[in-house]
Amino acid sequence: MKISFAETKLPISGYLVLLVGGDGELSTSAKSIDKATKGAVSRAIDARSFTGNKGESLTVYAPQGREKLNILLLGTGSGKKLDVLQAQEIGAHIYKALRGVPATSATVVVEAARGAKTKGAELASALAAGARLRDYSYDKFLTKAGSKPRPTGPDRLAFMVKGAAAARRSYNEFAAIADGVDFARDLVSEPSNIKSPKWMAAQCRKLTKLGVKVEVLGEAQMKKLGMGSLLAVGQGSVRESQMVIMRWNGGAKSAKTVSLIGKGVTFDTGGISIKPAGGMEDMIWDMGGAGTVIGAMHAIAGRKAKANVIGVVGLVENMPDGNAQRPGDIVTSMSGQTIEVINTDAEGRLVLADALWYTQKRFKPDVMIDFATLTGAIMVALGREYAGLYANDDALAEKIVGAGNAVGEKIWRMPLHEAFDKQINTPRADMKNVGPRFGGSITAAQFLQRFTNDVPWAHMDIAGVAWSDKELPLMEKGAAGFAVRAMDQFVRENYEN
Ligand code: BES
Ligand code: MN
Ligand code: ZN
């Protein structure tokens, strides 16, 4: 979809989108269209008792005398509540309402009802952003031969706004972030017969064209580095494990370094502690943490952020096999700490243990944030709405939650405590990879903390939010690209001058 901004005169042909406030009051442009159509707009509003509630829509086709004009009325709800995030959702509603209509282009008249909180260029850019985010579907495997064509959105969406240049500038920056979100969504959606660790590494290499330095470690190099924990997870797979290091140096040499670390299990069968068959197909998105990191690097580099950001992803496939690790195995991590593998399905933490240790050791970052579809337990705690956040640093946790709030990604802080840390002690090794049944997301986080070497660190368990089973305001069901926007925002708010 092509998005444009212009300060043109009100067109009276084509597909026109008019915003209607929560009180049903028409804007000046809507009134003038009503007049030009001899009251067709107000008649339709009365006939349908259209109130202008948020997302409510009503189409007036070919009013008499203006047969070449179609009007889509879109409710914004209360103008007082119309902040940037609400406006993004309205933009998504516009996109959806235009899906499947015969027109391939439409003009949105950016004029909110009186007293609206967001208006002008800011409103236009937010509407466009919402439409852009909603314009994603994973359909590369839908063939003409096998599936009915799905209704698609408009090819072109024009926004008519006073201050078009400012709107364009602001939207262009957003578009770079949305590219990162979509890149993450593509990676997360890819089926695992294609999505191997090496395939993922190849996707990372694509970031080179944005100016990101990309390095790939194979199994031999990781073995040399002593990454016995990560490698044990991949040893049952015929596909070689990989670690990818991405570096974006957009800031001054002396500027702080943010590092983002991701769990990239390209398929999680559970290994020898094999998962039940029902729902196992969900495990194609067990690389969602890596997806977040790669998508965030894409966004940050794409908008040329003046910050230094490192992304590290551990890519493995967890398979049962004659060569797979067994429950009861004891592995030695890069940190030197030994781990008794009680359950081979608690593999994400084994991957992150070495990825975290490697990151802090090599880069001495000012902050480390890891992302992982780590536990089913976080879904029991927070449902499919909130990501769980753990941190050894209160200020860092606050900044991350704040960045999430700013972009509309819900993040909830969870506790760490020595009492949970003790629960992963074992007499046979320095630690075991699972704790008791209760508090499973917390003991997983405690496990990771043992590999942070006291660097300011946060861990986000995104098992509940990396994928949505239902349509959300800004997306269809499927991969969310969760936390790409939050991380871009986090960097913008705290690490750019
Ligand atoms: N990848 C899973 C967690 C998961 C489950 C993510 C459902 C998304 C949806 C993870 O590797 C796992 O299997 N965790 C186990 C840990 C347990 C064995 C301690 C879990 O949560 O059951
Ligand atoms: Mn698992
Ligand atoms: Zn997993």
PDB file of N, CA and C and ligand atoms in Angstrom, residues 263 265 268 275 283 286 318 345 347-348 373-374, ligand 3:
ATOM      1  N   LYS A 263      16.017 -15.407  22.058  1.00  0.00           N
ATOM      2  CA  LYS A 263      15.885 -16.861  21.936  1.00  0.00           C
ATOM      3  C   LYS A 263      15.379 -17.178  20.540  1.00  0.00           C
ATOM      4  N   VAL A 265      14.696 -20.429  18.895  1.00  0.00           N
ATOM      5  CA  VAL A 265      14.486 -21.862  18.686  1.00  0.00           C
ATOM      6  C   VAL A 265      13.565 -21.998  17.472  1.00  0.00           C
ATOM      7  N   ASP A 268      10.556 -26.087  18.386  1.00  0.00           N
ATOM      8  CA  ASP A 268      10.729 -26.691  19.701  1.00  0.00           C
ATOM      9  C   ASP A 268       9.797 -27.886  19.853  1.00  0.00           C
ATOM     10  N   LYS A 275       7.014 -32.791  23.604  1.00  0.00           N
ATOM     11  CA  LYS A 275       5.732 -32.136  23.856  1.00  0.00           C
ATOM     12  C   LYS A 275       4.585 -33.004  23.340  1.00  0.00           C
ATOM     13  N   MET A 283       4.988 -24.193  17.875  1.00  0.00           N
ATOM     14  CA  MET A 283       6.411 -24.042  18.168  1.00  0.00           C
ATOM     15  C   MET A 283       7.241 -23.566  16.976  1.00  0.00           C
ATOM     16  N   ASP A 286       8.742 -20.309  18.155  1.00  0.00           N
ATOM     17  CA  ASP A 286       9.574 -20.301  19.357  1.00  0.00           C
ATOM     18  C   ASP A 286      10.888 -19.534  19.146  1.00  0.00           C
ATOM     19  N   ASN A 318      15.289 -27.670  18.396  1.00  0.00           N
ATOM     20  CA  ASN A 318      15.225 -28.641  19.500  1.00  0.00           C
ATOM     21  C   ASN A 318      14.481 -29.892  19.047  1.00  0.00           C
ATOM     22  N   ASP A 345      12.837 -29.861  27.423  1.00  0.00           N
ATOM     23  CA  ASP A 345      11.897 -28.867  26.883  1.00  0.00           C
ATOM     24  C   ASP A 345      12.124 -27.483  27.510  1.00  0.00           C
ATOM     25  N   GLU A 347      14.510 -25.536  27.078  1.00  0.00           N
ATOM     26  CA  GLU A 347      15.710 -25.354  26.260  1.00  0.00           C
ATOM     27  C   GLU A 347      16.044 -23.892  26.013  1.00  0.00           C
ATOM     28  N   GLY A 348      15.037 -23.019  26.071  1.00  0.00           N
ATOM     29  CA  GLY A 348      15.282 -21.616  25.744  1.00  0.00           C
ATOM     30  C   GLY A 348      16.301 -20.994  26.681  1.00  0.00           C
ATOM     31  N   THR A 373      10.258 -16.493  23.995  1.00  0.00           N
ATOM     32  CA  THR A 373       9.005 -17.227  24.225  1.00  0.00           C
ATOM     33  C   THR A 373       9.396 -18.343  25.179  1.00  0.00           C
ATOM     34  N   LEU A 374       9.558 -17.964  26.449  1.00  0.00           N
ATOM     35  CA  LEU A 374      10.279 -18.847  27.362  1.00  0.00           C
ATOM     36  C   LEU A 374       9.407 -19.853  28.098  1.00  0.00           C
TER      37      LEU A 374
HETATM   38 ZN    ZN B   3      10.958 -23.314  23.654  1.00  0.00          ZN
END
